[in-house]
Every structure is written in structure tokens, then in C-alpha cells.
């Protein structure tokens, strides 16, 4: 079965530190890739997405992600985190063989940024 | 309007009750989704409607019954639920099903089954 792995379950950083969250998926076909964020008490919001083209995508709030097809990875990065980035981050994938309708989420990474 | 709204925000029901969750969007999206999210877990897909037709049912028990009366509205009818069905139920919509689509999520209904 297709799956999405996020290896970092909990990450604690100080403000201004750099962030990289790992995401790997197990599917050899065409995918659409997403990072969603869930701030405390708020609903899921899309940070960025990759459909095709330039594998380096930029999203909101200074986040970016790089799609490396050979590694089945879509890691999320931010050069300098802020306290307000404290949230849960989900990597997610839609797959060609489900008509891109089924969004499969990774297990999530809880990020705590200390001031 | 770029919002997906869900009502109610909270719902407490007994195992013999019948209740419904409602989801609405006015973005002209033609695909709508129900997800279930347990505490500290990722959302799990339950149902997909595409152009008001059920296109995916992820083997959800029949005590959950979805309905899509029109392109803006999605309901989830609940009957004879179990305590383990307690969770956050999320609705989402996208422009259409298929590639090059992102899903927009509502705030969810937090359901407690006693």
C-alpha cells in the first residue's frame, strides 16, 4: 500500500534556527505533493504544493520544499523559524492511480519553537 | 469567499442518536471530501464526492452515511455510532477531483460519542 513517512515526530528549535522536515513516499508513479500545517486550535492550511515543473517550490510564510524524484522525497525547509511557526506539519500525497482524489497524509511532525 | 464552513463545531451524541454534520463551500468547487482525524493522528479519508456523485468510499461502516445534495453542500449522517467514532471530522473541497488540485479544509466538527 502507498504510504507517506515523516521521520521526525517531534522537533524542538530555538527562534532563528533553520528547519528541515523530512518526507518520503512509497509510490513509483506520478504524484502530487503537499505540505499542510495545523496551528494550535486552527484548521489545516496548505503551505505549498508540487504538481510538476521546477522541483523547488516556494510556499507561504517563507517555507520551501524540494521534490527529489530519485529519492521519493519532498522535504520542507525554512531558513529561520519563528515562535509563530509552532504547529503540526503534515506531508501529503495524491496518486495517479486513485485519480489524484485520495490525499494520503504522513504521520505529522510537531514543531515547537522556543522564543 | 475562500472558506469551507462546518457545523456544528462540537457535537455530543449517544449511541442511539441520529445526527448530521454539515459542510458548505461557495468557491465553485466540484469535489468534496470527508476525513476523520483522531487525536495526534493524521486525517484519514472517508468519502469523496465528485460532481455530486460518490466516487470513493474508503470502506467506511454504514453507520456513516454521506450525502451531497448540491455542489456547495455536503452532509454526513450519523446513526448508531460507537464511542470509538469520537474524533474530529474534517470536510474539504477542491476545484475538481483529479490532478493539479489542492484541497481546502474546514475547521472540523469535534464529535464525542457517549
PDB file of C-alpha atoms in Angstrom, chain A residues 32 34 36 38 42-46 49 51-52 88 90 94 98-108 110, chain B residues 33 35 37 40-45 48 50 55-56 58 88 90 97-107:
ATOM      1  CA  UNK A  32       1.107  15.458  -6.473  1.00  0.00           C
ATOM      2  CA  UNK A  34       1.680  18.849  -0.456  1.00  0.00           C
ATOM      3  CA  UNK A  36      -0.116  21.256   5.224  1.00  0.00           C
ATOM      4  CA  UNK A  38      -2.153  22.835  11.544  1.00  0.00           C
ATOM      5  CA  UNK A  42      -6.827  26.103  13.816  1.00  0.00           C
ATOM      6  CA  UNK A  43      -7.735  24.164  10.705  1.00  0.00           C
ATOM      7  CA  UNK A  44      -5.385  22.591   8.203  1.00  0.00           C
ATOM      8  CA  UNK A  45      -3.832  25.119   5.847  1.00  0.00           C
ATOM      9  CA  UNK A  46      -1.849  24.493   2.691  1.00  0.00           C
ATOM     10  CA  UNK A  49       2.308  22.131  -3.299  1.00  0.00           C
ATOM     11  CA  UNK A  51       2.413  19.280  -9.270  1.00  0.00           C
ATOM     12  CA  UNK A  52       5.108  19.428 -11.936  1.00  0.00           C
ATOM     13  CA  UNK A  88       1.953  20.353  13.401  1.00  0.00           C
ATOM     14  CA  UNK A  90       1.774  17.130   7.559  1.00  0.00           C
ATOM     15  CA  UNK A  94      -2.210  12.230  -4.093  1.00  0.00           C
ATOM     16  CA  UNK A  98      -6.631   6.987  -7.485  1.00  0.00           C
ATOM     17  CA  UNK A  99      -7.290   9.809  -9.913  1.00  0.00           C
ATOM     18  CA  UNK A 100      -5.457  12.166  -7.544  1.00  0.00           C
ATOM     19  CA  UNK A 101      -8.574  12.225  -5.369  1.00  0.00           C
ATOM     20  CA  UNK A 102      -7.216  10.376  -2.352  1.00  0.00           C
ATOM     21  CA  UNK A 103      -4.978  12.553  -0.180  1.00  0.00           C
ATOM     22  CA  UNK A 104      -2.712  10.339   1.923  1.00  0.00           C
ATOM     23  CA  UNK A 105      -1.132  12.059   4.909  1.00  0.00           C
ATOM     24  CA  UNK A 106       2.080  11.320   6.725  1.00  0.00           C
ATOM     25  CA  UNK A 107       2.011  10.875  10.481  1.00  0.00           C
ATOM     26  CA  UNK A 108       2.866  14.503  11.102  1.00  0.00           C
ATOM     27  CA  UNK A 110       5.079  18.520  15.855  1.00  0.00           C
TER      28      UNK A 110
ATOM     29  CA  UNK B  33     -14.337  15.170   0.936  1.00  0.00           C
ATOM     30  CA  UNK B  35     -11.946  12.942   6.664  1.00  0.00           C
ATOM     31  CA  UNK B  37      -8.895  12.705  12.464  1.00  0.00           C
ATOM     32  CA  UNK B  40      -2.471  13.095  17.491  1.00  0.00           C
ATOM     33  CA  UNK B  41      -3.054  11.261  14.202  1.00  0.00           C
ATOM     34  CA  UNK B  42      -3.220  12.442  10.601  1.00  0.00           C
ATOM     35  CA  UNK B  43      -6.545  12.840   8.816  1.00  0.00           C
ATOM     36  CA  UNK B  44      -7.863   9.695   7.140  1.00  0.00           C
ATOM     37  CA  UNK B  45     -10.048   9.875   4.071  1.00  0.00           C
ATOM     38  CA  UNK B  48     -15.035  11.638  -1.890  1.00  0.00           C
ATOM     39  CA  UNK B  50     -17.017  14.413  -7.426  1.00  0.00           C
ATOM     40  CA  UNK B  55     -16.545   8.432  -6.175  1.00  0.00           C
ATOM     41  CA  UNK B  56     -14.603   6.984  -3.244  1.00  0.00           C
ATOM     42  CA  UNK B  58     -12.878   4.026   1.978  1.00  0.00           C
ATOM     43  CA  UNK B  88     -12.558  15.449  14.620  1.00  0.00           C
ATOM     44  CA  UNK B  90     -12.995  17.353   8.616  1.00  0.00           C
ATOM     45  CA  UNK B  97     -11.177  15.780  -8.432  1.00  0.00           C
ATOM     46  CA  UNK B  98      -8.002  14.952 -10.271  1.00  0.00           C
ATOM     47  CA  UNK B  99      -4.516  16.277 -10.794  1.00  0.00           C
ATOM     48  CA  UNK B 100      -3.402  19.832 -10.164  1.00  0.00           C
ATOM     49  CA  UNK B 101      -5.932  20.227  -7.381  1.00  0.00           C
ATOM     50  CA  UNK B 102      -5.380  21.294  -3.824  1.00  0.00           C
ATOM     51  CA  UNK B 103      -7.861  20.602  -1.085  1.00  0.00           C
ATOM     52  CA  UNK B 104      -9.139  23.332   1.205  1.00  0.00           C
ATOM     53  CA  UNK B 105     -10.113  22.199   4.673  1.00  0.00           C
ATOM     54  CA  UNK B 106     -12.800  23.355   7.059  1.00  0.00           C
ATOM     55  CA  UNK B 107     -12.252  23.733  10.821  1.00  0.00           C
TER      56      UNK B 107
END
